[in-house]
Amino acid sequence: MTKEIWVLSEKESLQAELLGAARFLAEGLGGTTAALVIGAAGRSEAAFRQGADKVYRLSETAEYTLEDFLPSLVQAVQQYQPAAVLIGATWSGKALAGRLAAVLHRSVVTDVKKFAVRDGQIEATHLILGGGAVRVERTLAEPLIATLGLGLFEALPASAEATGEVVALSFVQPQSRWVLRERKPKPPASVNLAAAKKVVCPGRGVQKQEDLQMMFELAQLLGAEVGATRPLCEGLDWLPRERYIGVSGAFIKPDLYLGIGVSGQVQHTVGITESRVVAAINKDEEAPIFQQADYGIVGDLYQIVPALIRALQARR
């Protein structure tokens, strides 16, 4: 029986990267890829363009949340027996992955950074202990259930003409469910850190919210995106959460990462380990960020950043 690698994400951009990871595993196992999609037929067409060989589709969507599809997903997994189910590490995706694993008596391999196929089995390298360590696990029983975040795997080249088989799945009514009271449009994200080639990242060393303006000015001169550490996004609310880099935020792999006033705690630095060049500015010469930096400047960011801005402006 041909092994299938399934992917599931309510976000199409993340689904594309999951299909890239699925293709790697399918080639190693001599199998195929499949996307589980919920909703309109257009989602199936998008999955084929992103590299899915097959689509399993649930058309029931009205007033249901992703978690409500757990019984349907369990039934589908038991019927078709995929080798792996890769789920996007969104808030809903993580919750669904945990519940699916509990029903199937499996464990979830969370925060996967990379895959390998050895002796016909999948090996997953992932973060544990809040990003403080890395563990390599090999599947002993199928299906592997894993969560993957945005920015870690390469999406496949899009194919406008791609098509394939669509299998309709039966909807299984959950015994208990969330009640959807209201939908509100979310403002569109203004940043795509996963695709950024250069990233300027201010940290807690920035004293006031208005001081972030010079970070954006520096980023513009460098042709960079602006990221942030968790306190700036979730504690002080100075920047939107989509700019947060770290263990529960974005994982990035730019050509240049520039940390400004970033202490370098492991919860943040796990998100920048794939950066080609890491540079840091911090007035504390003992700051942990310097242990990971290729280049470092020990000094006051309020003197160094304006000087960098002036130097870059002078070169224009």
GROMACS .gro file of C-alpha atoms in nm:
model
  316
    1MET     CA    1   0.000   0.000   0.000
    2THR     CA    2   0.139   0.340  -0.100
    3LYS     CA    3   0.214   0.556   0.201
    4GLU     CA    4   0.045   0.894   0.210
    5ILE     CA    5   0.170   1.202   0.395
    6TRP     CA    6  -0.123   1.422   0.497
    7VAL     CA    7  -0.114   1.792   0.574
    8LEU     CA    8  -0.372   2.012   0.742
    9SER     CA    9  -0.370   2.387   0.798
   10GLU     CA   10  -0.640   2.650   0.791
   11LYS     CA   11  -0.380   2.895   0.655
   12GLU     CA   12  -0.298   2.849   0.285
   13SER     CA   13   0.053   2.996   0.317
   14LEU     CA   14   0.140   2.746   0.589
   15GLN     CA   15  -0.029   2.466   0.394
   16ALA     CA   16   0.213   2.532   0.108
   17GLU     CA   17   0.514   2.485   0.337
   18LEU     CA   18   0.361   2.173   0.494
   19LEU     CA   19   0.324   2.026   0.146
   20GLY     CA   20   0.693   2.098   0.085
   21ALA     CA   21   0.778   1.895   0.397
   22ALA     CA   22   0.529   1.626   0.295
   23ARG     CA   23   0.688   1.595  -0.049
   24PHE     CA   24   1.030   1.539   0.110
   25LEU     CA   25   0.890   1.260   0.328
   26ALA     CA   26   0.687   1.107   0.046
   27GLU     CA   27   0.994   1.084  -0.177
   28GLY     CA   28   1.191   0.919   0.103
   29LEU     CA   29   0.914   0.666   0.169
   30GLY     CA   30   0.814   0.610  -0.192
   31GLY     CA   31   0.472   0.759  -0.119
   32THR     CA   32   0.246   1.050  -0.210
   33THR     CA   33   0.115   1.372  -0.056
   34ALA     CA   34  -0.240   1.464   0.035
   35ALA     CA   35  -0.403   1.776   0.177
   36LEU     CA   36  -0.703   1.775   0.406
   37VAL     CA   37  -0.911   2.080   0.321
   38ILE     CA   38  -1.225   2.215   0.478
   39GLY     CA   39  -1.465   2.433   0.287
   40ALA     CA   40  -1.502   2.559  -0.067
   41ALA     CA   41  -1.374   2.380  -0.374
   42GLY     CA   42  -1.122   2.660  -0.425
   43ARG     CA   43  -0.923   2.527  -0.130
   44SER     CA   44  -0.879   2.197  -0.315
   45GLU     CA   45  -0.755   2.375  -0.626
   46ALA     CA   46  -0.507   2.573  -0.417
   47ALA     CA   47  -0.375   2.253  -0.257
   48PHE     CA   48  -0.310   2.097  -0.599
   49ARG     CA   49  -0.126   2.411  -0.711
   50GLN     CA   50   0.088   2.386  -0.397
   51GLY     CA   51   0.192   2.028  -0.468
   52ALA     CA   52  -0.073   1.792  -0.327
   53ASP     CA   53  -0.120   1.466  -0.518
   54LYS     CA   54  -0.463   1.413  -0.364
   55VAL     CA   55  -0.715   1.612  -0.162
   56TYR     CA   56  -0.944   1.485   0.112
   57ARG     CA   57  -1.223   1.738   0.143
   58LEU     CA   58  -1.482   1.815   0.406
   59SER     CA   59  -1.741   2.052   0.267
   60GLU     CA   60  -1.923   2.112   0.597
   61THR     CA   61  -1.814   2.451   0.728
   62ALA     CA   62  -2.111   2.653   0.846
   63GLU     CA   63  -2.057   2.773   1.203
   64TYR     CA   64  -1.801   2.504   1.284
   65THR     CA   65  -1.453   2.563   1.420
   66LEU     CA   66  -1.148   2.358   1.327
   67GLU     CA   67  -1.166   2.165   1.654
   68ASP     CA   68  -1.519   2.048   1.565
   69PHE     CA   69  -1.376   1.839   1.280
   70LEU     CA   70  -1.183   1.611   1.516
   71PRO     CA   71  -1.426   1.313   1.489
   72SER     CA   72  -1.424   1.345   1.110
   73LEU     CA   73  -1.044   1.353   1.105
   74VAL     CA   74  -1.018   1.053   1.336
   75GLN     CA   75  -1.252   0.854   1.111
   76ALA     CA   76  -1.054   0.952   0.801
   77VAL     CA   77  -0.720   0.856   0.956
   78GLN     CA   78  -0.854   0.520   1.069
   79GLN     CA   79  -1.002   0.452   0.725
   80TYR     CA   80  -0.713   0.560   0.501
   81GLN     CA   81  -0.418   0.503   0.740
   82PRO     CA   82  -0.169   0.774   0.635
   83ALA     CA   83   0.195   0.737   0.734
   84ALA     CA   84   0.199   1.088   0.883
   85VAL     CA   85  -0.030   1.381   0.956
   86LEU     CA   86   0.147   1.718   0.949
   87ILE     CA   87  -0.058   1.994   1.112
   88GLY     CA   88   0.012   2.366   1.100
   89ALA     CA   89   0.124   2.499   1.437
   90THR     CA   90  -0.149   2.760   1.473
   91TRP     CA   91  -0.343   2.788   1.798
   92SER     CA   92  -0.626   2.575   1.660
   93GLY     CA   93  -0.386   2.338   1.484
   94LYS     CA   94  -0.194   2.264   1.802
   95ALA     CA   95  -0.517   2.195   1.991
   96LEU     CA   96  -0.643   1.966   1.715
   97ALA     CA   97  -0.311   1.777   1.697
   98GLY     CA   98  -0.316   1.705   2.069
   99ARG     CA   99  -0.673   1.579   2.063
  100LEU     CA  100  -0.615   1.366   1.756
  101ALA     CA  101  -0.311   1.205   1.918
  102ALA     CA  102  -0.504   1.136   2.237
  103VAL     CA  103  -0.784   0.958   2.052
  104LEU     CA  104  -0.537   0.753   1.843
  105HIS     CA  105  -0.312   0.677   2.143
  106ARG     CA  106  -0.015   0.851   1.986
  107SER     CA  107   0.217   1.134   2.086
  108VAL     CA  108   0.253   1.464   1.904
  109VAL     CA  109   0.598   1.566   1.784
  110THR     CA  110   0.574   1.942   1.834
  111ASP     CA  111   0.774   2.227   1.683
  112VAL     CA  112   0.948   2.014   1.420
  113LYS     CA  113   1.257   2.180   1.269
  114LYS     CA  114   1.353   1.914   1.013
  115PHE     CA  115   1.275   1.562   0.893
  116ALA     CA  116   1.481   1.268   0.773
  117VAL     CA  117   1.389   0.922   0.645
  118ARG     CA  118   1.611   0.637   0.766
  119ASP     CA  119   1.549   0.267   0.714
  120GLY     CA  120   1.196   0.335   0.600
  121GLN     CA  121   1.107   0.534   0.913
  122ILE     CA  122   1.057   0.905   0.971
  123GLU     CA  123   1.297   1.091   1.200
  124ALA     CA  124   1.182   1.427   1.332
  125THR     CA  125   1.412   1.682   1.494
  126HIS     CA  126   1.216   1.914   1.718
  127LEU     CA  127   1.245   2.158   2.005
  128ILE     CA  128   1.172   2.060   2.366
  129LEU     CA  129   1.189   2.232   2.705
  130GLY     CA  130   1.062   2.560   2.567
  131GLY     CA  131   1.329   2.566   2.300
  132GLY     CA  132   1.612   2.490   2.541
  133ALA     CA  133   1.702   2.158   2.379
  134VAL     CA  134   1.660   1.959   2.059
  135ARG     CA  135   1.539   1.599   2.041
  136VAL     CA  136   1.545   1.353   1.751
  137GLU     CA  137   1.257   1.104   1.748
  138ARG     CA  138   1.186   0.812   1.517
  139THR     CA  139   0.837   0.684   1.447
  140LEU     CA  140   0.761   0.338   1.582
  141ALA     CA  141   0.391   0.340   1.498
  142GLU     CA  142   0.193   0.513   1.227
  143PRO     CA  143   0.068   0.769   1.180
  144LEU     CA  144   0.327   1.019   1.293
  145ILE     CA  145   0.145   1.330   1.416
  146ALA     CA  146   0.354   1.645   1.405
  147THR     CA  147   0.308   2.022   1.423
  148LEU     CA  148   0.513   2.254   1.201
  149GLY     CA  149   0.540   2.632   1.216
  150LEU     CA  150   0.568   2.890   0.943
  151GLY     CA  151   0.906   2.963   0.789
  152LEU     CA  152   1.079   2.629   0.851
  153PHE     CA  153   1.015   2.438   0.529
  154GLU     CA  154   1.032   2.548   0.167
  155ALA     CA  155   0.709   2.556  -0.029
  156LEU     CA  156   0.714   2.376  -0.363
  157PRO     CA  157   0.707   2.578  -0.687
  158ALA     CA  158   0.344   2.655  -0.767
  159SER     CA  159   0.189   2.473  -1.062
  160ALA     CA  160  -0.114   2.649  -1.208
  161GLU     CA  161  -0.219   2.345  -1.412
  162ALA     CA  162  -0.187   2.085  -1.136
  163THR     CA  163  -0.490   1.873  -1.051
  164GLY     CA  164  -0.568   1.540  -0.891
  165GLU     CA  165  -0.820   1.321  -0.715
  166VAL     CA  166  -1.059   1.476  -0.464
  167VAL     CA  167  -1.201   1.237  -0.203
  168ALA     CA  168  -1.509   1.353  -0.016
  169LEU     CA  169  -1.496   1.280   0.355
  170SER     CA  170  -1.802   1.219   0.569
  171PHE     CA  171  -1.869   1.475   0.838
  172VAL     CA  172  -1.901   1.324   1.185
  173GLN     CA  173  -2.102   1.537   1.422
  174PRO     CA  174  -1.900   1.605   1.741
  175GLN     CA  175  -2.060   1.510   2.072
  176SER     CA  176  -1.980   1.854   2.207
  177ARG     CA  177  -1.865   2.157   2.020
  178TRP     CA  178  -1.770   2.520   2.036
  179VAL     CA  179  -2.051   2.762   1.966
  180LEU     CA  180  -1.957   3.025   1.711
  181ARG     CA  181  -2.119   3.352   1.815
  182GLU     CA  182  -1.954   3.600   1.584
  183ARG     CA  183  -1.692   3.640   1.311
  184LYS     CA  184  -1.479   3.951   1.276
  185PRO     CA  185  -1.231   4.018   0.997
  186LYS     CA  186  -0.871   4.020   1.111
  187PRO     CA  187  -0.660   4.307   0.979
  188PRO     CA  188  -0.424   4.181   0.709
  189ALA     CA  189  -0.071   4.104   0.826
  190SER     CA  190   0.172   4.379   0.738
  191VAL     CA  191   0.483   4.163   0.762
  192ASN     CA  192   0.609   3.832   0.627
  193LEU     CA  193   0.909   3.746   0.842
  194ALA     CA  194   0.936   3.396   0.699
  195ALA     CA  195   1.020   3.538   0.355
  196ALA     CA  196   1.241   3.825   0.472
  197LYS     CA  197   1.604   3.827   0.357
  198LYS     CA  198   1.702   4.080   0.624
  199VAL     CA  199   1.546   4.133   0.967
  200VAL     CA  200   1.600   4.411   1.220
  201CYS     CA  201   1.484   4.297   1.563
  202PRO     CA  202   1.450   4.539   1.856
  203GLY     CA  203   1.440   4.395   2.206
  204ARG     CA  204   1.369   4.507   2.559
  205GLY     CA  205   1.665   4.742   2.546
  206VAL     CA  206   1.439   4.986   2.363
  207GLN     CA  207   1.313   5.221   2.632
  208LYS     CA  208   1.005   5.381   2.475
  209GLN     CA  209   0.755   5.283   2.208
  210GLU     CA  210   0.827   5.594   2.003
  211ASP     CA  211   1.193   5.488   1.983
  212LEU     CA  212   1.085   5.204   1.755
  213GLN     CA  213   1.059   5.460   1.476
  214MET     CA  214   1.436   5.460   1.431
  215MET     CA  215   1.427   5.078   1.406
  216PHE     CA  216   1.183   5.106   1.117
  217GLU     CA  217   1.399   5.378   0.959
  218LEU     CA  218   1.707   5.157   0.984
  219ALA     CA  219   1.513   4.861   0.843
  220GLN     CA  220   1.395   5.068   0.547
  221LEU     CA  221   1.751   5.172   0.466
  222LEU     CA  222   1.865   4.809   0.484
  223GLY     CA  223   1.569   4.675   0.287
  224ALA     CA  224   1.471   4.469   0.592
  225GLU     CA  225   1.160   4.366   0.783
  226VAL     CA  226   1.118   4.453   1.150
  227GLY     CA  227   1.075   4.167   1.395
  228ALA     CA  228   1.059   4.181   1.774
  229THR     CA  229   1.112   3.986   2.092
  230ARG     CA  230   0.815   3.861   2.290
  231PRO     CA  231   0.796   4.140   2.554
  232LEU     CA  232   0.748   4.404   2.286
  233CYS     CA  233   0.459   4.210   2.129
  234GLU     CA  234   0.283   4.039   2.419
  235GLY     CA  235   0.387   4.229   2.728
  236LEU     CA  236   0.408   4.591   2.623
  237ASP     CA  237   0.193   4.554   2.308
  238TRP     CA  238   0.416   4.795   2.120
  239LEU     CA  239   0.414   4.582   1.805
  240PRO     CA  240   0.165   4.332   1.657
  241ARG     CA  241   0.215   3.967   1.742
  242GLU     CA  242   0.300   3.867   1.384
  243ARG     CA  243   0.638   4.036   1.437
  244TYR     CA  244   0.729   3.814   1.732
  245ILE     CA  245   1.029   3.587   1.671
  246GLY     CA  246   1.080   3.290   1.901
  247VAL     CA  247   0.962   2.956   2.027
  248SER     CA  248   0.590   3.032   1.995
  249GLY     CA  249   0.631   3.295   1.724
  250ALA     CA  250   0.810   3.304   1.389
  251PHE     CA  251   1.114   3.099   1.291
  252ILE     CA  252   1.321   3.292   1.040
  253LYS     CA  253   1.615   3.218   0.811
  254PRO     CA  254   1.725   3.550   0.662
  255ASP     CA  255   2.062   3.637   0.512
  256LEU     CA  256   2.101   3.894   0.793
  257TYR     CA  257   1.951   3.916   1.140
  258LEU     CA  258   2.033   4.230   1.339
  259GLY     CA  259   1.931   4.220   1.705
  260ILE     CA  260   1.919   4.558   1.875
  261GLY     CA  261   1.888   4.564   2.252
  262VAL     CA  262   1.809   4.191   2.245
  263SER     CA  263   1.937   3.998   2.547
  264GLY     CA  264   1.938   3.666   2.366
  265GLN     CA  265   1.729   3.436   2.582
  266VAL     CA  266   1.686   3.091   2.433
  267GLN     CA  267   1.310   3.139   2.383
  268HIS     CA  268   1.401   3.403   2.125
  269THR     CA  269   1.723   3.268   1.974
  270VAL     CA  270   1.564   2.935   1.874
  271GLY     CA  271   1.379   3.141   1.615
  272ILE     CA  272   1.696   3.278   1.453
  273THR     CA  273   1.926   2.973   1.442
  274GLU     CA  274   1.882   2.935   1.064
  275SER     CA  275   1.998   3.293   0.998
  276ARG     CA  276   2.298   3.310   0.767
  277VAL     CA  277   2.457   3.603   0.956
  278VAL     CA  278   2.365   3.715   1.308
  279ALA     CA  279   2.470   4.060   1.424
  280ALA     CA  280   2.391   4.218   1.761
  281ILE     CA  281   2.404   4.553   1.937
  282ASN     CA  282   2.387   4.551   2.317
  283LYS     CA  283   2.548   4.758   2.590
  284ASP     CA  284   2.597   4.447   2.808
  285GLU     CA  285   2.905   4.262   2.687
  286GLU     CA  286   2.786   3.954   2.877
  287ALA     CA  287   2.451   3.941   2.698
  288PRO     CA  288   2.379   3.585   2.574
  289ILE     CA  289   2.307   3.713   2.222
  290PHE     CA  290   2.681   3.761   2.166
  291GLN     CA  291   2.738   3.387   2.206
  292GLN     CA  292   2.533   3.332   1.890
  293ALA     CA  293   2.636   3.643   1.699
  294ASP     CA  294   2.879   3.644   1.407
  295TYR     CA  295   2.931   4.016   1.462
  296GLY     CA  296   2.865   4.220   1.774
  297ILE     CA  297   2.886   4.580   1.889
  298VAL     CA  298   2.901   4.650   2.262
  299GLY     CA  299   2.749   4.991   2.312
  300ASP     CA  300   2.442   5.207   2.363
  301LEU     CA  301   2.186   5.144   2.089
  302TYR     CA  302   2.077   5.507   2.121
  303GLN     CA  303   2.418   5.611   1.992
  304ILE     CA  304   2.489   5.326   1.750
  305VAL     CA  305   2.157   5.305   1.564
  306PRO     CA  306   2.147   5.679   1.473
  307ALA     CA  307   2.509   5.650   1.359
  308LEU     CA  308   2.419   5.352   1.137
  309ILE     CA  309   2.126   5.545   0.992
  310ARG     CA  310   2.348   5.844   0.910
  311ALA     CA  311   2.613   5.618   0.753
  312LEU     CA  312   2.356   5.440   0.534
  313GLN     CA  313   2.196   5.768   0.430
  314ALA     CA  314   2.539   5.902   0.333
  315ARG     CA  315   2.596   5.606   0.100
  316ARG     CA  316   2.279   5.673  -0.099
   0.00000   0.00000   0.00000
